[in-house]
PDB file of C-alpha atoms in Angstrom:
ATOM      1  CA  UNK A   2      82.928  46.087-143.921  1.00 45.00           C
ATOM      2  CA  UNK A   3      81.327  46.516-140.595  1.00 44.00           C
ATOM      3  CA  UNK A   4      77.742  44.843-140.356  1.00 44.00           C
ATOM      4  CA  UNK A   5      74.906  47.288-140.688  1.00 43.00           C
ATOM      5  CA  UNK A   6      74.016  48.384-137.050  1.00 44.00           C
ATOM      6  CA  UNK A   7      77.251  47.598-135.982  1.00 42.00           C
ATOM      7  CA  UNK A   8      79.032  50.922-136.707  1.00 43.00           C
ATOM      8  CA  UNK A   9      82.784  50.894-137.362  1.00 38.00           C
ATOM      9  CA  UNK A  10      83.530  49.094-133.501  1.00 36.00           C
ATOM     10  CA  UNK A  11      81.146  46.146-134.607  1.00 43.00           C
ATOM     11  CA  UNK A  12      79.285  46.307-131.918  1.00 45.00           C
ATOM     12  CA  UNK A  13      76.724  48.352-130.260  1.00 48.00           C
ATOM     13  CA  UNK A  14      77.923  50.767-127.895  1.00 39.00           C
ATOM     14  CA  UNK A  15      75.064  52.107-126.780  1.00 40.00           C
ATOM     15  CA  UNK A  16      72.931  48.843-126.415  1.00 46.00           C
ATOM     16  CA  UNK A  17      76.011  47.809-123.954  1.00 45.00           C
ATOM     17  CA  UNK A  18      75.831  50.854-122.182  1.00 39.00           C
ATOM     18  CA  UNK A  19      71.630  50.372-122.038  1.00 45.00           C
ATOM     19  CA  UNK A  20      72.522  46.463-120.653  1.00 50.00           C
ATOM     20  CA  UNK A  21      74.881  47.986-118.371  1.00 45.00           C
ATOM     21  CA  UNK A  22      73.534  47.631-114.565  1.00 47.00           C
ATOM     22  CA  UNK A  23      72.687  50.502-112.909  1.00 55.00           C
ATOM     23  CA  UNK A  24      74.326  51.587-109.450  1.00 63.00           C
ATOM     24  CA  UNK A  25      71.806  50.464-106.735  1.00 84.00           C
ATOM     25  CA  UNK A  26      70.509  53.474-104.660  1.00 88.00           C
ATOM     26  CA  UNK A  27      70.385  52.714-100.776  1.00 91.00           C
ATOM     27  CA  UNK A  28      67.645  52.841 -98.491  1.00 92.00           C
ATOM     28  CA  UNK A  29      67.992  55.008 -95.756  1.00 91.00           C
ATOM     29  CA  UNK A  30      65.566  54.669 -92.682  1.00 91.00           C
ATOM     30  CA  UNK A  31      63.856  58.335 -91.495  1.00 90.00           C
ATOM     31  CA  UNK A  32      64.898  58.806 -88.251  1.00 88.00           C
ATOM     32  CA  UNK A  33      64.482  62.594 -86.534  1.00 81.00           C
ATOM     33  CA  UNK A  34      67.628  65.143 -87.163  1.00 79.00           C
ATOM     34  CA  UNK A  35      68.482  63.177 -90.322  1.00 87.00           C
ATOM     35  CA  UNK A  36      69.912  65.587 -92.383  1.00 88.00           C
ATOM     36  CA  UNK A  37      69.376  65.232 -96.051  1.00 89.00           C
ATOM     37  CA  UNK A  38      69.125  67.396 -99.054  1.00 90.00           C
ATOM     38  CA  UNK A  39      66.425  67.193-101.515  1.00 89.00           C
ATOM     39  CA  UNK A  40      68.048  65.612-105.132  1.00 86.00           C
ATOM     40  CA  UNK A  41      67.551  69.374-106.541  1.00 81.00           C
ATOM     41  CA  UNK A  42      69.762  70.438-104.321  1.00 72.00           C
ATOM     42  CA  UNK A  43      67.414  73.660-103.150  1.00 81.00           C
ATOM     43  CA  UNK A  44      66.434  72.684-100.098  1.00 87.00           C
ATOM     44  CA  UNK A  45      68.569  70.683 -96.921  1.00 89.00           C
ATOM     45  CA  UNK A  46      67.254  70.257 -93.516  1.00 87.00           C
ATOM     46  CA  UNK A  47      66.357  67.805 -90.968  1.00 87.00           C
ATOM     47  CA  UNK A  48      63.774  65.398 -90.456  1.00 88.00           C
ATOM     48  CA  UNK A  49      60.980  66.647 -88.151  1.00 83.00           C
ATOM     49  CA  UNK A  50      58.015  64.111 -89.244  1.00 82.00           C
ATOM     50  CA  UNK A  51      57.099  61.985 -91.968  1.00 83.00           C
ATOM     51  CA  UNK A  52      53.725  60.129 -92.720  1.00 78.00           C
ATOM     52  CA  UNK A  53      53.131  57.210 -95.397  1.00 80.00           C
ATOM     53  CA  UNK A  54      53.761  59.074 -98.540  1.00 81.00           C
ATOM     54  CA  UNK A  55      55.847  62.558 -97.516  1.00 84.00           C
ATOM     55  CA  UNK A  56      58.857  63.799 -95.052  1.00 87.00           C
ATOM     56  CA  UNK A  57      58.803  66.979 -93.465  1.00 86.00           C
ATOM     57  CA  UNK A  58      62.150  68.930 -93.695  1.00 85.00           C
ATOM     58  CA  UNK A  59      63.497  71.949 -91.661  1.00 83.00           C
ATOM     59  CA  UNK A  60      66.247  73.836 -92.406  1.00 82.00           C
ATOM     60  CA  UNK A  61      68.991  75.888 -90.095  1.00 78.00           C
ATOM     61  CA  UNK A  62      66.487  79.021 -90.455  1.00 76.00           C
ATOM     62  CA  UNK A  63      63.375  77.045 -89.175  1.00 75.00           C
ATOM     63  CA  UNK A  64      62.014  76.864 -92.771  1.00 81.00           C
ATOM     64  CA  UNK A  65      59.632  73.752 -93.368  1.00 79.00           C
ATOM     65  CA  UNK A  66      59.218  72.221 -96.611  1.00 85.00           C
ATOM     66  CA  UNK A  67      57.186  68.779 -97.670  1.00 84.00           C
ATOM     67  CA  UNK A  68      58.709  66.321 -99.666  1.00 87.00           C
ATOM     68  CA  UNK A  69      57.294  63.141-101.719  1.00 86.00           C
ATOM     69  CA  UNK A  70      58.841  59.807-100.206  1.00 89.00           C
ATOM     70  CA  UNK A  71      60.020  59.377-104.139  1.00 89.00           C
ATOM     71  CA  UNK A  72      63.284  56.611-104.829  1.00 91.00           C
ATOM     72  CA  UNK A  73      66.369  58.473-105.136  1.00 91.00           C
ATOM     73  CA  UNK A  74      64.859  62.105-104.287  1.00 92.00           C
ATOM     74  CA  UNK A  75      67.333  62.453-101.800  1.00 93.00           C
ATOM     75  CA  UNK A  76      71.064  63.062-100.787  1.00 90.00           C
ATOM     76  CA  UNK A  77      73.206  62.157 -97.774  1.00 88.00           C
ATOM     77  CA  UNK A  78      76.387  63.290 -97.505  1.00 81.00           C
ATOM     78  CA  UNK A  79      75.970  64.280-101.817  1.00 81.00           C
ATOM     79  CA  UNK A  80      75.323  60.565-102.385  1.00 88.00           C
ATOM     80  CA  UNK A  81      71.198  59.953-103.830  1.00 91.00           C
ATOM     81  CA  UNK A  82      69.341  57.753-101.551  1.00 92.00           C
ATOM     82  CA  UNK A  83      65.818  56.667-101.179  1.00 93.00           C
ATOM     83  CA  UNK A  84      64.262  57.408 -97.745  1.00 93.00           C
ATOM     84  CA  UNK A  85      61.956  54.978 -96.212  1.00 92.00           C
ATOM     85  CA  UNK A  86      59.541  54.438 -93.599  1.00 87.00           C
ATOM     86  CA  UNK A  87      61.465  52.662 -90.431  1.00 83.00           C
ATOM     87  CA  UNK A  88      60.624  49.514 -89.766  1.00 74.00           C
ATOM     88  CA  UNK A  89      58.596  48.447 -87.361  1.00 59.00           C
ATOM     89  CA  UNK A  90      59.815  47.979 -83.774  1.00 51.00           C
ATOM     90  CA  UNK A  91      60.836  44.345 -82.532  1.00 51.00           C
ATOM     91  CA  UNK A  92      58.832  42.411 -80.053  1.00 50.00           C
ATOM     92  CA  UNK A  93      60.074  42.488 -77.175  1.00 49.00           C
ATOM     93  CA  UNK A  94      61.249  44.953 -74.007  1.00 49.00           C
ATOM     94  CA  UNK A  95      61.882  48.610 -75.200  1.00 48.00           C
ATOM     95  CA  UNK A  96      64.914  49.909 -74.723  1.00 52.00           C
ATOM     96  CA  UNK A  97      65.705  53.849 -73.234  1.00 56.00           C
ATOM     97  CA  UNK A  98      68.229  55.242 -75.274  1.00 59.00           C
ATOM     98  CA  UNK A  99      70.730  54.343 -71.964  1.00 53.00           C
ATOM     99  CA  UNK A 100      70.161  50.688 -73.012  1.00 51.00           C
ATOM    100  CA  UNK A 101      67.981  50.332 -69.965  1.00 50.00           C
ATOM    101  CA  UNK A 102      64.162  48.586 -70.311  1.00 43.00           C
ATOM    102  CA  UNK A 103      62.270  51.663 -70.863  1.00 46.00           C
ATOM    103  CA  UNK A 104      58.994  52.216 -68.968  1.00 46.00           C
ATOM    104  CA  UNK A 105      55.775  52.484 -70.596  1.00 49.00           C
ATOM    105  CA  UNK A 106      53.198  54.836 -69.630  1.00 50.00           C
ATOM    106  CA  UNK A 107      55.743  56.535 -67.656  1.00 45.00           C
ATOM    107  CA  UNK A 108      54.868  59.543 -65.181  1.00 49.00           C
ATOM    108  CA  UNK A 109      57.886  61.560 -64.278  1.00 45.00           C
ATOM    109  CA  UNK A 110      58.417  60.609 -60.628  1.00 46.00           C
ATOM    110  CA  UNK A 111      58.467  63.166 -58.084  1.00 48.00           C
ATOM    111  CA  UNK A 112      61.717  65.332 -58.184  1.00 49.00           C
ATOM    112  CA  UNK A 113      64.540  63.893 -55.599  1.00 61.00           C
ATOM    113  CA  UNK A 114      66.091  66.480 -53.763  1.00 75.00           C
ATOM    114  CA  UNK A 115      69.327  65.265 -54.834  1.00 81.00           C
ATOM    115  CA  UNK A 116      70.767  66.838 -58.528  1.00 87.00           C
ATOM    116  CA  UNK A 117      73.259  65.947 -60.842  1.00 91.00           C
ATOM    117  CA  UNK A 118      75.066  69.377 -62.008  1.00 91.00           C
ATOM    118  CA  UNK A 119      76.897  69.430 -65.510  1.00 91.00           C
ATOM    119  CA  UNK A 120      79.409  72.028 -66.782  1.00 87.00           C
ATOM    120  CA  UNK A 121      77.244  73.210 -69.264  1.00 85.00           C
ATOM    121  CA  UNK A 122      74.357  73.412 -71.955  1.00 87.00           C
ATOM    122  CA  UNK A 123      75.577  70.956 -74.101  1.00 91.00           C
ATOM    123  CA  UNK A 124      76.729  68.674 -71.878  1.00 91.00           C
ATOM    124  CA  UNK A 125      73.211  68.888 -70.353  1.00 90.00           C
ATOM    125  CA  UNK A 126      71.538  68.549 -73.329  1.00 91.00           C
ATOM    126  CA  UNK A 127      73.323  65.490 -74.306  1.00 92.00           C
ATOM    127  CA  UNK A 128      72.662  63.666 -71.110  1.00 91.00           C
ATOM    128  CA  UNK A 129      69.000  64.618 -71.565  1.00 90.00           C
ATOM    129  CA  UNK A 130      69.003  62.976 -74.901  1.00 89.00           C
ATOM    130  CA  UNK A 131      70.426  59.604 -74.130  1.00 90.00           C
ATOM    131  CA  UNK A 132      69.567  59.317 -70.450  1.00 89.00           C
ATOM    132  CA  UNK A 133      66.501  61.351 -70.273  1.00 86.00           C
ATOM    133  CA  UNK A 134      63.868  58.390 -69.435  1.00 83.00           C
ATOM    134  CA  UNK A 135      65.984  56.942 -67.167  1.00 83.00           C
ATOM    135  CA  UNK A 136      66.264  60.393 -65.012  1.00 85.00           C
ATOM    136  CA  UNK A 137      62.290  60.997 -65.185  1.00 82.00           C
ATOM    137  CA  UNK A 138      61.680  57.570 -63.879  1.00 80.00           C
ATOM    138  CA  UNK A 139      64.039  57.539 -60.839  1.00 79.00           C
ATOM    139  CA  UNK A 140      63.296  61.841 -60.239  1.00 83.00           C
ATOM    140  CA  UNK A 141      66.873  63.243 -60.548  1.00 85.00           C
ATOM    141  CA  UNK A 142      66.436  66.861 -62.147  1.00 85.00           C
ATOM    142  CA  UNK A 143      70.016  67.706 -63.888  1.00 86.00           C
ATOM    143  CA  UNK A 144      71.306  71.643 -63.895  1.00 86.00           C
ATOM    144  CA  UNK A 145      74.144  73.064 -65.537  1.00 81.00           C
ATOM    145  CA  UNK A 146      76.692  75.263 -63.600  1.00 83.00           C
ATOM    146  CA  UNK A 147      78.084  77.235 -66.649  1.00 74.00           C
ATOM    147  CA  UNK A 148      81.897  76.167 -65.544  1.00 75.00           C
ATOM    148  CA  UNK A 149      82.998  74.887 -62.244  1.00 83.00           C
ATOM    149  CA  UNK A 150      84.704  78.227 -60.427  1.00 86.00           C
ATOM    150  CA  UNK A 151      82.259  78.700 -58.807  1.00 87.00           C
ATOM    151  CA  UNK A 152      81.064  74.965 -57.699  1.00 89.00           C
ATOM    152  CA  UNK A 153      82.351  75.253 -53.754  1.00 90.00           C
ATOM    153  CA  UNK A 154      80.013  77.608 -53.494  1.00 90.00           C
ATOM    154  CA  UNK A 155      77.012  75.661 -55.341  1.00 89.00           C
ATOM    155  CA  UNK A 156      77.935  72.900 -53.023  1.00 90.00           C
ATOM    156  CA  UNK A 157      77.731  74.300 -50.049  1.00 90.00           C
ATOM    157  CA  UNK A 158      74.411  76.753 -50.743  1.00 89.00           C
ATOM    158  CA  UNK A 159      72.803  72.856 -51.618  1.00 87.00           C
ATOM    159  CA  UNK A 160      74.219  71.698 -48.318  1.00 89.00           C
ATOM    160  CA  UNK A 161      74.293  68.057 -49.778  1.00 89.00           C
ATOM    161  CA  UNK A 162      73.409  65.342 -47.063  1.00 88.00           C
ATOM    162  CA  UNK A 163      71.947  61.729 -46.540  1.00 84.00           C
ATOM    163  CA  UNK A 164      68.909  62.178 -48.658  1.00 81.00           C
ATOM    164  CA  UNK A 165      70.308  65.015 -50.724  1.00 88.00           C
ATOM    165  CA  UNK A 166      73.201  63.725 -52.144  1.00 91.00           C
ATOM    166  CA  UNK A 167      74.914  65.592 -55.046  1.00 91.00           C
ATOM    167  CA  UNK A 168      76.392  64.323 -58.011  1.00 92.00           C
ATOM    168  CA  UNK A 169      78.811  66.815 -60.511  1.00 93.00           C
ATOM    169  CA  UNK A 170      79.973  66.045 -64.003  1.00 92.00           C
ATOM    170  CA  UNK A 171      82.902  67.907 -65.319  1.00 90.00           C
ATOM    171  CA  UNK A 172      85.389  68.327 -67.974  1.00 87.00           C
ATOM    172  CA  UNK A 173      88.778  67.674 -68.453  1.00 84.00           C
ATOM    173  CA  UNK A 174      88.774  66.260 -65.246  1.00 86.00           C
ATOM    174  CA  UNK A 175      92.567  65.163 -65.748  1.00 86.00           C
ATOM    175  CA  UNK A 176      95.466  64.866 -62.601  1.00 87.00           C
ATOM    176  CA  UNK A 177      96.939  68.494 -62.103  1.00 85.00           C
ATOM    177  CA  UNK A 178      94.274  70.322 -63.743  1.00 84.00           C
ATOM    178  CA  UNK A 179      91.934  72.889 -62.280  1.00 86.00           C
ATOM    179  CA  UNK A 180      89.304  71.087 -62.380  1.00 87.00           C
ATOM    180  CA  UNK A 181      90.672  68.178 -60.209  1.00 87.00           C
ATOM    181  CA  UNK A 182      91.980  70.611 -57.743  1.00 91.00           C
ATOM    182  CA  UNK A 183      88.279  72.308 -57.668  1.00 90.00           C
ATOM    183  CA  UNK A 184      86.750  68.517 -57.125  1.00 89.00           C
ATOM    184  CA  UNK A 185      89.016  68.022 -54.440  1.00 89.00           C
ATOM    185  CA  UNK A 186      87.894  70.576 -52.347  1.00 90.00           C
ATOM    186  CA  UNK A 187      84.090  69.510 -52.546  1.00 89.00           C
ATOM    187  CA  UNK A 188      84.044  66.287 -52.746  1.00 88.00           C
ATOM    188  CA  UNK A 189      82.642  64.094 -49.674  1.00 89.00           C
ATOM    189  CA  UNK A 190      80.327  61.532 -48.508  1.00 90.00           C
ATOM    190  CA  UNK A 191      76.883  62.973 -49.996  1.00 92.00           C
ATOM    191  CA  UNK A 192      79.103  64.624 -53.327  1.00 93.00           C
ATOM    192  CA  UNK A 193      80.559  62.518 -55.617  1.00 93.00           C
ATOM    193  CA  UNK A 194      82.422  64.709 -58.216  1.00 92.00           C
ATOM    194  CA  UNK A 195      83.239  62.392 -61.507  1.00 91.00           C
ATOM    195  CA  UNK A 196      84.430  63.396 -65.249  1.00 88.00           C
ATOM    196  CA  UNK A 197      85.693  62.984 -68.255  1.00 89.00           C
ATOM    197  CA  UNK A 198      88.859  63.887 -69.620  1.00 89.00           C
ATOM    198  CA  UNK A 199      88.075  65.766 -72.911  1.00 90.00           C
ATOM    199  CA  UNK A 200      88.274  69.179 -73.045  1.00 88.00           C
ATOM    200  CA  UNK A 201      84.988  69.577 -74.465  1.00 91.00           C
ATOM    201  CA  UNK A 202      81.384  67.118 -74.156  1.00 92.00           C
ATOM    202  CA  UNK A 203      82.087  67.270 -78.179  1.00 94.00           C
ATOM    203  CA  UNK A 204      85.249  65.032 -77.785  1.00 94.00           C
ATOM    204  CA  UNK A 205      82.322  62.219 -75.675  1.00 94.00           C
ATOM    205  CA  UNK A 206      81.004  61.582 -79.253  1.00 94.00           C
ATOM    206  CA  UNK A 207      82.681  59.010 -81.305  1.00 93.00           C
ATOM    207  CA  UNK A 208      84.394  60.432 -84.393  1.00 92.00           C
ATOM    208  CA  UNK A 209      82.369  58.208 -86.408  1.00 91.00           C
ATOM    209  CA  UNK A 210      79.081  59.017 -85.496  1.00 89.00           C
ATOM    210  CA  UNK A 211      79.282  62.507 -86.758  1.00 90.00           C
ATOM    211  CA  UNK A 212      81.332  61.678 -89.943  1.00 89.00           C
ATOM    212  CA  UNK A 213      84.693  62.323 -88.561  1.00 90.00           C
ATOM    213  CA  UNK A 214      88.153  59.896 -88.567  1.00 91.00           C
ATOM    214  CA  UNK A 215      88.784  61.677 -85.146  1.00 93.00           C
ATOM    215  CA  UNK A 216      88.567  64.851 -83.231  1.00 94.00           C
ATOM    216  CA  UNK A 217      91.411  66.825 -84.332  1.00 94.00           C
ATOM    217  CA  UNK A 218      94.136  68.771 -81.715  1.00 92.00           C
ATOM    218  CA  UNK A 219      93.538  72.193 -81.744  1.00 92.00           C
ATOM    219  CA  UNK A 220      96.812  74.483 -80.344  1.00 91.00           C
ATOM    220  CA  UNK A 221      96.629  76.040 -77.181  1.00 88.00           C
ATOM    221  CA  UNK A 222      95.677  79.729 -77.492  1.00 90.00           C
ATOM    222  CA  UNK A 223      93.113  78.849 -79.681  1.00 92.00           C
ATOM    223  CA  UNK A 224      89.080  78.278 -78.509  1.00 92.00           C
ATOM    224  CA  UNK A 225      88.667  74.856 -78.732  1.00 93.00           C
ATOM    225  CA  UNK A 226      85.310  74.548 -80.461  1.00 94.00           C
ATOM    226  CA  UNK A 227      86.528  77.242 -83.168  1.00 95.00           C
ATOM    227  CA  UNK A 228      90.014  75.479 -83.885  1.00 95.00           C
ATOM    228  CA  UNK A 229      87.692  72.084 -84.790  1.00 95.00           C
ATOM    229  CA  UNK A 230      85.472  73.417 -87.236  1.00 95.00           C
ATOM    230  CA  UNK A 231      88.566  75.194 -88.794  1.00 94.00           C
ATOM    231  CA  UNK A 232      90.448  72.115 -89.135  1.00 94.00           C
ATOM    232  CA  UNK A 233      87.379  69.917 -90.059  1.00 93.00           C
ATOM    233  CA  UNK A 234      86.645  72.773 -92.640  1.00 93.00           C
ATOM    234  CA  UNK A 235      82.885  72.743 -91.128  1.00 92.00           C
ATOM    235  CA  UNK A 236      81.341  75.853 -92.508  1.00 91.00           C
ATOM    236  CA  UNK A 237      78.813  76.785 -89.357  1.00 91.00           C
ATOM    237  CA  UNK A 238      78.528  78.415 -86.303  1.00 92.00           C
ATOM    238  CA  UNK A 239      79.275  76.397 -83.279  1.00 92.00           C
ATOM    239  CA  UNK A 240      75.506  76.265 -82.189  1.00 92.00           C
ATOM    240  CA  UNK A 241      75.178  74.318 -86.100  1.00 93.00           C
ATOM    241  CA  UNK A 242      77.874  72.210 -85.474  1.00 92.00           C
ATOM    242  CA  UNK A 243      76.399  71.261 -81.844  1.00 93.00           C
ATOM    243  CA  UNK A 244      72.710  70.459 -83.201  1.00 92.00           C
ATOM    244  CA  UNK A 245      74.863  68.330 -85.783  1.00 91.00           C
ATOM    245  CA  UNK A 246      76.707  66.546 -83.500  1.00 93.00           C
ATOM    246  CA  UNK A 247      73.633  65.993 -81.163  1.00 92.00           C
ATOM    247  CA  UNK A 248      71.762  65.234 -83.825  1.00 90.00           C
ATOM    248  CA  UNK A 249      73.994  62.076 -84.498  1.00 89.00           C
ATOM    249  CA  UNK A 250      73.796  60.770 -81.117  1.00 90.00           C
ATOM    250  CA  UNK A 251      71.075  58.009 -80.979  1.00 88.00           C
ATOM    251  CA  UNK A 252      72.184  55.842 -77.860  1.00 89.00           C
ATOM    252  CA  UNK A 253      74.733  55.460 -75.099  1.00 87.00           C
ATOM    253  CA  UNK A 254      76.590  53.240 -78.238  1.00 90.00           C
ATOM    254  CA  UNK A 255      77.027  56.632 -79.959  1.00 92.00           C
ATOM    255  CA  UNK A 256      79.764  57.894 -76.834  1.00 92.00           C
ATOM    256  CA  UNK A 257      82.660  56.853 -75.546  1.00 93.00           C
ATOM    257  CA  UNK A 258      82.566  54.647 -72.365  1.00 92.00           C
ATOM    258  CA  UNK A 259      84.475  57.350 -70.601  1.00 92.00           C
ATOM    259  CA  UNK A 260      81.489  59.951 -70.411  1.00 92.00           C
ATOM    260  CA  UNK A 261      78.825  56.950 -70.415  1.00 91.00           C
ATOM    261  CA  UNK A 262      80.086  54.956 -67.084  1.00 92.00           C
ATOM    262  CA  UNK A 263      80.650  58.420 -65.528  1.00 93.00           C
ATOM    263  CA  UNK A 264      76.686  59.519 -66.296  1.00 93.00           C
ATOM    264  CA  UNK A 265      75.588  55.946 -65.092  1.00 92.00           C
ATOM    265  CA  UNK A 266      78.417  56.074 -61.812  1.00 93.00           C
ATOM    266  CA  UNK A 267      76.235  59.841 -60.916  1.00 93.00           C
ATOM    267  CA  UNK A 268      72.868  58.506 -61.157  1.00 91.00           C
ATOM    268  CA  UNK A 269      73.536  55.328 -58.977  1.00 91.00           C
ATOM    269  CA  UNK A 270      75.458  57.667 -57.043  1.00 92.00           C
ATOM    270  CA  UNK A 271      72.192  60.174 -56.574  1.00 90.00           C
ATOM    271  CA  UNK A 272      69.418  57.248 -56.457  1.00 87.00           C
ATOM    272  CA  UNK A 273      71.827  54.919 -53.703  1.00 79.00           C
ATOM    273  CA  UNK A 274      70.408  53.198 -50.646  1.00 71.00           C
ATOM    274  CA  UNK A 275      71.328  56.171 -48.795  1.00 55.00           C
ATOM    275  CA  UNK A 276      68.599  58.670 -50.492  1.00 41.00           C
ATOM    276  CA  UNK A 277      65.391  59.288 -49.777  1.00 43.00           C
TER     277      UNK A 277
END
């Protein structure tokens, strides 16, 4: 007969299951753009502030909501986390998100008359993010051309020079494509044309950062930023999927070294012994 308390297993199956340790819930620090979703799953968005005790949250539409900074009220990536106050910054030099000592106090220096052009809005934006300080404190403003057909003309309305020198960063800049057949023709002594060879700034971003095993090949005939969210089964506009992407990017470690030595080639390039 089975003891009393016991039940017919002779044990107790429910004081095991009591004794049983629990799955440890991660700390997560807050950063800015986290995404997250709130453990009620009504609410996702990304972190825009926090203080001791809440978070702020915004979603795609701009909606803000304020959350308590409560253990496992969260989700990232559908897995329950605990959000948490970074901690403080070590002693030390700062560090620019380029990986260069970052200046405190800093006053935008005077803009050089030299420029960096980019191929577009992302790509500018991107260079902004991780190379931003570094640009204020030597004065290089950076403009995007919107594609490079028309960049002989660009270069010669900027009539580059000692002084003025001008630094482009393109695209798929690849032996026998257009684009290294444009650079060709505009490249000189005060124009130093230099690229990458992805098809898209998207492709600069390691796969890992933003989730991914690895960019995936989209066929020809079909737009390139369209045929990746198909494929990686990413439910948004582009514009969602590029404030997602940028939104992973925290330093120069977050991109591969073929954009990043190109970005830091321009800007030597543009602040050289031969400008101003």
């Amino acid at each position: 007969m089975a003891t009393k308390g016991t039940g017919r297993y002779g044990r107790d199956v429910l004081a095991q299951a009591r004794n049983r340790p629990k799955k440890e819930v991660p700390e997560v620090p807050l950063s800015r753009d986290l995404v997250v979703e709130d453990a009620g799953e009504a609410f996702c968005g990304a972190v825009v502030g926090w203080d001791k005790a809440t978070v702020t949250l915004e979603d795609r539409h701009g909606r803000r909501r304020v959350f308590g900074l409560e253990p496992a009220a969260f989700l990232v990536d559908g897995e329950p986390v605990t959000l948490v106050r970074p901690a403080a910054a070590p002693r030390g030099p700062l560090r620019s998100a380029s990986g260069s000592v970052a200046v405190r106090g800093l006053k935008a220096r005077t803009a050089r008359e030299g420029r960096i052009y980019v191929e577009g809005a992302h790509d500018a934006e991107l260079v902004e993010k991780v190379w931003g300080h570094d640009l204020r404190v030597e004065g290089v403003a950076v403009e995007f051309l919107e594609g490079v057909d028309d960049l002989p003309a660009i270069v010669a309305e900027f009539t580059p020079g000692p002084g003025r020198r001008l630094g482009v960063l393109v695209d798929h800049l690849v032996p026998g494509s257009k684009e290294s057949r444009i650079a060709e023709r505009v490249r000189g002594a005060d124009v130093l044309v230099a690229g990458h060879p992805y098809v898209d700034v998207w492709q600069a971003v390691r796969p890992a950062v933003v989730g991914v095993r690895a960019w995936p090949e989209v066929p020809r005939g079909v737009p390139w930023k369209e045929g990746v969210l198909e494929a990686l089964g990413w439910r948004m506009s582009t514009g969602e999927a590029w404030r997602r992407i940028l939104g992973s990017v925290r330093t120069y470690a977050d991109l591969e070294p073929s954009l990043s030595g190109r970005v830091e080639e321009l800007i030597d390039f543009v602040t050289g012994p031969h400008g101003p």
